[in-house]
Amino acid sequence: MASAARGLDRGPRVLLPFCALLALLGPARGVHIKKAEAAEPGEALRYLHAAELGEALRELAASAPPGLARLFSIGESVEGRPLWVLRLTAGLEAPRAGEEPGGSPLPGRPQVKLVGNMHGDEPLARPLLLQLARELVRGWAGGDVRIGRLLNTTDLYLLPSLNPDGFEHAQEGDCGGGVASGRENSRGRDLNRSFPDQFEASEPDLGPVPEVRALIAWMRRNKFLLSGNLHGGSVVASYPYDDSPTHKPTGVYSKSADDEVFKYLAKAYASHHPIMRTGKPNCPGEEGETFPEGITNGAQWYDVEGGMQDYNYVWADCFEITLELSCCKYPLTSELEQEWENNRESLLSFIEKVHIGVKGFVRDAVTKAGLENTTIVVAGIAHNITAGKYGDYHRLLVPGTYNVTAVAMGYTPLTRENIEVKEGDATEVDFFLQPAVMAPAPNITQLTATPAPASTVASTVVQAEAPSPTSLHQPVQPVDFRHHHFSDMEIFLRRCANEYPNITRLYSAGKSVELRELYVMEISDNPGVHEAGEPEFKYIGNMHGNEVVGRELLLNLIEYLCKNFGTDPEVTDLVRSTRIHIMPSMNPDGYEKSQEGDRGGTVGRNNSNNYDLNRNFPDQFFQVADPPQPETLAVMSWLKTYPFVLSANLHGGSLVVNYPYDDDEQGMAIYSKSPDDAVFQQLALSYSKENKKMYQGSPCKDMYPNEYFPHGITNGAQWYNVPGGMQDWNYLNTNCFEVTIELGCVKYPDAEELPKYWEQNRRSLLQFMKQVHRGVWGFVLDATDGRGILNATISVAEINHPVTTYKDGDYWRLLVQGTYKITASARGYNPVTKTVAVDSEGAVQVNFTLKRTDAKVEEGKVPVPNTPDTSDPNEKEFETLIKDLSAENGVERLLLSSSGKVSPYRYRPYKDLSEFLRGLYLNYPHITNLSSLGQSVEFRQIWSLEISNKPNQSEPEEPKIRFVAGIHGNAPVGTELLLTLAEFLCMNYKKNAAVTKLIDRTRIVIVPSLNPDGREIAQERGCTSNIGRTNAHGRDLDTDFTSNYSRYSGTREPETKAIIDNLILKRDFSLSVALDGGSLLVTYPYDKPVQTVENKETLKHLASVYANNHPSMHLGQPGCPNKSDENIPGGVIRGSEWHSHLGSMKDFSVTFGHCPEITVYTSCCYFPSAGQLPGLWAEHRRSLLSMLVEVHKGVHGFVQDKSGKAISKAVIVLNEGLRICTKEGGYFHVLLAPGLHNINAIADGYQQKHMQVLVRHDAPSSVFIVFDMENKIFGLPRELVVTVAGASMSALVLTACIIWCVCSIKSNRHKDGFHRLRQHHDDYEDEIRMMSTGSKKSLLSHEFQDETDTEEETLYSSKH
């Protein structure tokens, strides 16, 4: 690959001088080299063309010691050349018919692949990998210790040429490549630009690149752990990611979650390469290019979109690096020996690194069976892997200490902490997972099928018919008849598995095109275990998406069996004697496209790739041209996994039971008889006889008036020809007899018709299941040790259809009444034949004991399985529950004890989200209430789901919490987390004591998608894309919560208005948690700049609670691409200090809703791939649940007066700042950080109350406030009355004083004046005369303005 090798934008390399000389001498030498004879082992290295390479590989595989090598092809190139792979590992078994090309994986042995010659003009890997294979084979044969250890512990696959066509067009000595150099495949496509890319939403067209298709399919069939992609054009080890979201041509370090592991692997190769380790390749034309330590991040070197190494890591859990081996793309033959010496040690050392990290097995704690596809989560690394077929896992990790969690559907997750990984071999850690709710130990006789003694011919008859229900007992019938969309069906199935854990197990057989699970409900008295001698039965519905009756009937049947087990004799006997598997929908994608009321249409019939699944199976008469679909492959794999005996495929469009064969050699509508035609007719009649209308044989007179089926059954091909059908494939490729049942003339009837279909088919469904107990059954045992013989053949004379035994030697052979010669045979044993009479009722047990060829016979016994006891979790009072959950690992213990396993695995668009919420509401009506807060711009509902023991009822004494997600449509992780949280809570109500008490005492409101319009246009794997971020008006909703809500409410976006009016301004929430994306941290108010934060410590504390319960968020290093150095102490930061903006939801909530709100950023990528959702749920679920615990802390209070009257709307002032009001009934609740807090209580007409309260970190604090006196007089506040009364009394006293003073002053003034007149009679005679004539005033005014007069004037002026 390399600068010119990977990106032709840099232009062709300058040819080395000797290459130019070679060109001058002519092309003869290069042609001669490519047409040389096939190399023999030990011969000098040289290039071999396709035929020679294939022959050399065949000779090597043939000459290798037995069980060491296997050669196979994974596909063909455009020009039809095989893509050869040589597998090397010790202990390979001989190829078996029908198995995976190359053989099955070996338990616990990690798979490594080396892929070469991806670019046809970079062929150095071809001779190097061939030489590596030769050396490994020779070393093994010669007893080399290192190679022996390697091949004993490693499953190695060598693919020397992925692009053999390009190689045939390339020229030896071409060091720089160029136009028509052979780089691309024969259709001109660069294979290393053709893979799906994590940063691009659109899927690549794989049509022109069969080489890529073949490689992807091969990877999907295996679980490769380590891979090297060998290129040429430089000398460096390149590691993911190869591109970035910006696709900047160069210079962007695009960091993966396992960056340290990749660097470790790259150094392992580079450090042993004499040129690579220098970091200075000195390639002609790029002499200045350096790579520290010989390694580089791919995107930092230059951007490669659609590269193979990133696909390996993102989609296949395989750690691949790209190895540039030489400056010259196509080195001369003479240089090959030196290139081998340069790379030999690097190749071996790199392969050995597959053994680093942590490894082990994940097993069922009860049965010890390996748990395939268990998710392995490493705390702090946002990349999960899954366990292999045998429950084996291997997680590459660099030396360090790790917490590792194993998560499997239907099991309680288990975390192993402080696992130390050292240099060298992996640390071995096994996980034994407990089923979510373990079944009590059943009667051991029900678990053990004891074969009859080998010396006798067993003729025990097992009755298939259970006792008929008596008139005293009426079985419980389903009552909820409706059409279940996928989310609704998913919830229904999980609920049944949760409510009936002793007899059910929910699992998935695979995924649809659109990644919906193909759910299967197992119903058995010992779920999850094949009981020796017990037959296995299956029903499949909805193969055609628009034929829905079977889907609903199977859901009804599940409910019927669960509810009646243990009370109804018929159901109880059936479940105890049969392992039942029910797949309600094989085509869930088609169902979502179909329409209710469709009578005979085709909309939704096919899968999402528009292929008819019932024409997609391999056919005995015709070659099926359509590519196999995911649903088909999943079902085929499922049928190979379980020993099914009998099956029915439920369809719609007529009313008849159709049996094999479905087609014939001529492709004509004629009777096509199978060897078991009599058995199939009996099976078909067992169903039709119980359905009166079907048995009459003229089902759809208004639609098909001429159609007639005697007794309601028909041979498939006689009705019409169906090549590629599922029922024929069942019969020809497994031990399973399958019929196809058409359930009604209308394909998608109205919901009100569903009860009628159940009543018509209920008895038929049960009777058909009982047919699994017809014919003969028994064990084929080894006479030496008494053990069962796997894959022994059971043949019936004159019926050309043998069946084989399962792992315990048990078999089942359906037969009609009669006498048969039955033979049991097995490789290495002498066959045994017995004559057996089969009755019309029940099944005859016939055991066979086979002697090994030339071996002595010894009797043996079949081992008896054991089942451990279980115990129920202890109940705890709510007062201590909060404290327990607040303790270290308290929430983790809750998770471990929870029932059922829920985990998001795909994103739900608006329609699916709505159906999911509706499904929760319909399945859990007593604890949920679904309502719409309003509509978006494009008229999508903004759903709100309340979870409470009394939904939609006011309970002011209970704290209320809301979770909101999807304010930015391009960040939907929060939406999926909240939907999963909702289902988790519902599933565990009345199942888990802690969850039940939390729901009983909390009002939980979940708003999963505030911006549904934006979500609909957002694109998966758009890690940095802003498509869908805003609403349909282009408005960022988190800037629309304006502070003055009354002034601007008329111009507010409808989504914002809905949540403000119907949630925030209700002011009855104690806490709000908003989920967003784009980093890994929590912010608290305020988002607006330069804002003094009241109650800051509390807000920061709430954010810290979330971060501290997350495995890596609290470390404060989000590690997001292009922000790798960002450090957020504790993972918590004030909003304005991170991304400051106005109009945020959290600011509005605090200011006007009186509710603290934190914003959680769930992952660096806005819209990560769906495959990351289970890991994200595993990381966030503890934090989400911790908020349900935290909302019960702080201060709970009650305010009343002395008479006991509750006081609502009293104001509670906290720490002289934060204000809240009491609710109806006088209740209040406020969250506060741990510590001492001041509380002032104020109510109109009452005395203010002051107190202090100590808030603890692990328990709520209670405050009881009593206003001890009525504070009103004559209906007026006491303070006002006292003030007025005091003022009035003061005024009266003052008035009296003034009157007395005035009177006193006047009396004294008169006395003093006349005394002076007598003393100065002569002087004042004229004035006295004036007084007598009315001039007294003037005299007094001027002559007697003394101090007394001044004081009096002052008194009155003051008074007025």
PDB file of C-alpha atoms in Angstrom, residues 610-736:
ATOM      1  CA  ASN A 610     -36.447  -7.846  -2.357  1.00  0.00           C
ATOM      2  CA  TYR A 611     -35.878 -11.600  -2.424  1.00  0.00           C
ATOM      3  CA  ASP A 612     -38.547 -14.192  -1.713  1.00  0.00           C
ATOM      4  CA  LEU A 613     -37.145 -16.179   1.210  1.00  0.00           C
ATOM      5  CA  ASN A 614     -39.192 -19.237   0.225  1.00  0.00           C
ATOM      6  CA  ARG A 615     -37.351 -19.359  -3.096  1.00  0.00           C
ATOM      7  CA  ASN A 616     -33.928 -18.819  -1.551  1.00  0.00           C
ATOM      8  CA  PHE A 617     -32.940 -22.229  -0.160  1.00  0.00           C
ATOM      9  CA  PRO A 618     -30.715 -24.649  -2.075  1.00  0.00           C
ATOM     10  CA  ASP A 619     -32.931 -26.879  -4.203  1.00  0.00           C
ATOM     11  CA  GLN A 620     -32.555 -30.546  -5.170  1.00  0.00           C
ATOM     12  CA  PHE A 621     -33.706 -30.046  -8.751  1.00  0.00           C
ATOM     13  CA  PHE A 622     -32.710 -26.512  -9.728  1.00  0.00           C
ATOM     14  CA  GLN A 623     -29.806 -24.133  -9.183  1.00  0.00           C
ATOM     15  CA  VAL A 624     -31.076 -21.147  -7.168  1.00  0.00           C
ATOM     16  CA  ALA A 625     -29.606 -18.072  -8.861  1.00  0.00           C
ATOM     17  CA  ASP A 626     -30.478 -15.504  -6.181  1.00  0.00           C
ATOM     18  CA  PRO A 627     -27.766 -14.820  -3.604  1.00  0.00           C
ATOM     19  CA  PRO A 628     -28.451 -16.411  -0.208  1.00  0.00           C
ATOM     20  CA  GLN A 629     -30.037 -13.897   2.137  1.00  0.00           C
ATOM     21  CA  PRO A 630     -29.085 -13.246   5.768  1.00  0.00           C
ATOM     22  CA  GLU A 631     -32.402 -14.611   6.963  1.00  0.00           C
ATOM     23  CA  THR A 632     -31.979 -17.793   4.895  1.00  0.00           C
ATOM     24  CA  LEU A 633     -28.423 -18.363   6.051  1.00  0.00           C
ATOM     25  CA  ALA A 634     -29.428 -17.754   9.667  1.00  0.00           C
ATOM     26  CA  VAL A 635     -32.251 -20.281   9.526  1.00  0.00           C
ATOM     27  CA  MET A 636     -30.074 -22.868   7.784  1.00  0.00           C
ATOM     28  CA  SER A 637     -27.448 -22.454  10.479  1.00  0.00           C
ATOM     29  CA  TRP A 638     -30.153 -22.670  13.153  1.00  0.00           C
ATOM     30  CA  LEU A 639     -31.467 -25.937  11.720  1.00  0.00           C
ATOM     31  CA  LYS A 640     -27.970 -27.389  11.757  1.00  0.00           C
ATOM     32  CA  THR A 641     -27.569 -26.402  15.408  1.00  0.00           C
ATOM     33  CA  TYR A 642     -30.598 -28.143  16.928  1.00  0.00           C
ATOM     34  CA  PRO A 643     -31.855 -31.722  16.357  1.00  0.00           C
ATOM     35  CA  PHE A 644     -35.289 -30.718  15.112  1.00  0.00           C
ATOM     36  CA  VAL A 645     -37.643 -33.597  14.381  1.00  0.00           C
ATOM     37  CA  LEU A 646     -40.817 -31.864  13.220  1.00  0.00           C
ATOM     38  CA  SER A 647     -41.678 -28.389  11.988  1.00  0.00           C
ATOM     39  CA  ALA A 648     -44.357 -26.267  10.370  1.00  0.00           C
ATOM     40  CA  ASN A 649     -43.915 -23.110   8.319  1.00  0.00           C
ATOM     41  CA  LEU A 650     -46.952 -20.844   8.723  1.00  0.00           C
ATOM     42  CA  HIS A 651     -48.099 -18.846   5.679  1.00  0.00           C
ATOM     43  CA  GLY A 652     -51.233 -17.122   4.446  1.00  0.00           C
ATOM     44  CA  GLY A 653     -53.203 -16.719   1.220  1.00  0.00           C
ATOM     45  CA  SER A 654     -55.146 -19.983   1.290  1.00  0.00           C
ATOM     46  CA  LEU A 655     -56.318 -22.582   3.818  1.00  0.00           C
ATOM     47  CA  VAL A 656     -54.482 -25.876   3.400  1.00  0.00           C
ATOM     48  CA  VAL A 657     -51.553 -27.943   4.690  1.00  0.00           C
ATOM     49  CA  ASN A 658     -48.920 -28.365   2.004  1.00  0.00           C
ATOM     50  CA  TYR A 659     -46.313 -31.162   2.251  1.00  0.00           C
ATOM     51  CA  PRO A 660     -43.121 -32.124   0.301  1.00  0.00           C
ATOM     52  CA  TYR A 661     -41.969 -32.123  -2.291  1.00  0.00           C
ATOM     53  CA  ASP A 662     -42.596 -28.543  -3.320  1.00  0.00           C
ATOM     54  CA  ASP A 663     -41.144 -28.955  -6.828  1.00  0.00           C
ATOM     55  CA  ASP A 664     -40.079 -31.622  -9.319  1.00  0.00           C
ATOM     56  CA  GLU A 665     -37.468 -32.133 -12.026  1.00  0.00           C
ATOM     57  CA  GLN A 666     -39.701 -30.845 -14.823  1.00  0.00           C
ATOM     58  CA  GLY A 667     -40.844 -27.756 -12.959  1.00  0.00           C
ATOM     59  CA  MET A 668     -44.437 -28.726 -13.587  1.00  0.00           C
ATOM     60  CA  ALA A 669     -47.480 -28.797 -11.304  1.00  0.00           C
ATOM     61  CA  ILE A 670     -47.540 -32.563 -10.745  1.00  0.00           C
ATOM     62  CA  TYR A 671     -47.482 -34.759  -7.654  1.00  0.00           C
ATOM     63  CA  SER A 672     -43.854 -34.889  -6.440  1.00  0.00           C
ATOM     64  CA  LYS A 673     -43.647 -37.735  -3.963  1.00  0.00           C
ATOM     65  CA  SER A 674     -41.050 -37.901  -1.204  1.00  0.00           C
ATOM     66  CA  PRO A 675     -39.885 -41.205   0.323  1.00  0.00           C
ATOM     67  CA  ASP A 676     -41.948 -40.371   3.426  1.00  0.00           C
ATOM     68  CA  ASP A 677     -45.104 -39.420   1.581  1.00  0.00           C
ATOM     69  CA  ALA A 678     -47.315 -41.448   3.938  1.00  0.00           C
ATOM     70  CA  VAL A 679     -45.794 -39.792   7.001  1.00  0.00           C
ATOM     71  CA  PHE A 680     -46.273 -36.350   5.528  1.00  0.00           C
ATOM     72  CA  GLN A 681     -49.900 -37.027   4.702  1.00  0.00           C
ATOM     73  CA  GLN A 682     -50.497 -38.156   8.280  1.00  0.00           C
ATOM     74  CA  LEU A 683     -48.793 -35.045   9.633  1.00  0.00           C
ATOM     75  CA  ALA A 684     -50.814 -32.771   7.367  1.00  0.00           C
ATOM     76  CA  LEU A 685     -54.080 -34.455   8.328  1.00  0.00           C
ATOM     77  CA  SER A 686     -53.311 -34.109  12.036  1.00  0.00           C
ATOM     78  CA  TYR A 687     -53.491 -30.366  11.555  1.00  0.00           C
ATOM     79  CA  SER A 688     -56.344 -30.069   9.067  1.00  0.00           C
ATOM     80  CA  LYS A 689     -58.690 -32.406  10.981  1.00  0.00           C
ATOM     81  CA  GLU A 690     -58.756 -29.984  13.908  1.00  0.00           C
ATOM     82  CA  ASN A 691     -59.610 -27.032  11.637  1.00  0.00           C
ATOM     83  CA  LYS A 692     -63.144 -27.632  10.375  1.00  0.00           C
ATOM     84  CA  LYS A 693     -63.064 -25.114   7.563  1.00  0.00           C
ATOM     85  CA  MET A 694     -59.663 -26.305   6.356  1.00  0.00           C
ATOM     86  CA  TYR A 695     -60.723 -29.958   6.404  1.00  0.00           C
ATOM     87  CA  GLN A 696     -63.698 -29.215   4.135  1.00  0.00           C
ATOM     88  CA  GLY A 697     -61.214 -28.424   1.381  1.00  0.00           C
ATOM     89  CA  SER A 698     -62.853 -25.428  -0.354  1.00  0.00           C
ATOM     90  CA  PRO A 699     -61.363 -22.530   1.590  1.00  0.00           C
ATOM     91  CA  CYS A 700     -61.467 -19.385  -0.581  1.00  0.00           C
ATOM     92  CA  LYS A 701     -64.542 -19.695  -2.769  1.00  0.00           C
ATOM     93  CA  ASP A 702     -64.858 -15.959  -3.322  1.00  0.00           C
ATOM     94  CA  MET A 703     -61.206 -15.622  -4.340  1.00  0.00           C
ATOM     95  CA  TYR A 704     -60.388 -19.011  -5.888  1.00  0.00           C
ATOM     96  CA  PRO A 705     -63.737 -20.715  -6.640  1.00  0.00           C
ATOM     97  CA  ASN A 706     -62.195 -23.729  -8.397  1.00  0.00           C
ATOM     98  CA  GLU A 707     -59.622 -24.503  -5.743  1.00  0.00           C
ATOM     99  CA  TYR A 708     -60.254 -27.749  -3.851  1.00  0.00           C
ATOM    100  CA  PHE A 709     -58.000 -29.674  -1.449  1.00  0.00           C
ATOM    101  CA  PRO A 710     -59.357 -33.078  -0.305  1.00  0.00           C
ATOM    102  CA  HIS A 711     -59.363 -33.074   3.499  1.00  0.00           C
ATOM    103  CA  GLY A 712     -57.497 -29.764   3.465  1.00  0.00           C
ATOM    104  CA  ILE A 713     -54.100 -31.122   2.454  1.00  0.00           C
ATOM    105  CA  THR A 714     -52.059 -31.093  -0.753  1.00  0.00           C
ATOM    106  CA  ASN A 715     -48.734 -32.127  -2.174  1.00  0.00           C
ATOM    107  CA  GLY A 716     -46.753 -28.946  -2.736  1.00  0.00           C
ATOM    108  CA  ALA A 717     -45.678 -29.483  -6.320  1.00  0.00           C
ATOM    109  CA  GLN A 718     -49.134 -30.706  -7.301  1.00  0.00           C
ATOM    110  CA  TRP A 719     -50.554 -27.376  -6.136  1.00  0.00           C
ATOM    111  CA  TYR A 720     -47.850 -25.282  -7.772  1.00  0.00           C
ATOM    112  CA  ASN A 721     -44.104 -25.518  -8.232  1.00  0.00           C
ATOM    113  CA  VAL A 722     -41.872 -23.828  -5.615  1.00  0.00           C
ATOM    114  CA  PRO A 723     -38.140 -24.235  -6.280  1.00  0.00           C
ATOM    115  CA  GLY A 724     -35.895 -23.157  -3.424  1.00  0.00           C
ATOM    116  CA  GLY A 725     -38.493 -23.756  -0.732  1.00  0.00           C
ATOM    117  CA  MET A 726     -37.690 -24.166   2.930  1.00  0.00           C
ATOM    118  CA  GLN A 727     -39.729 -27.290   3.690  1.00  0.00           C
ATOM    119  CA  ASP A 728     -37.889 -29.425   1.133  1.00  0.00           C
ATOM    120  CA  TRP A 729     -34.513 -28.174   2.376  1.00  0.00           C
ATOM    121  CA  ASN A 730     -35.487 -29.210   5.924  1.00  0.00           C
ATOM    122  CA  TYR A 731     -36.317 -32.724   4.829  1.00  0.00           C
ATOM    123  CA  LEU A 732     -33.313 -33.233   2.553  1.00  0.00           C
ATOM    124  CA  ASN A 733     -30.603 -31.638   4.689  1.00  0.00           C
ATOM    125  CA  THR A 734     -31.623 -32.259   8.289  1.00  0.00           C
ATOM    126  CA  ASN A 735     -33.585 -34.825  10.293  1.00  0.00           C
ATOM    127  CA  CYS A 736     -36.566 -32.474  10.348  1.00  0.00           C
TER     128      CYS A 736
END
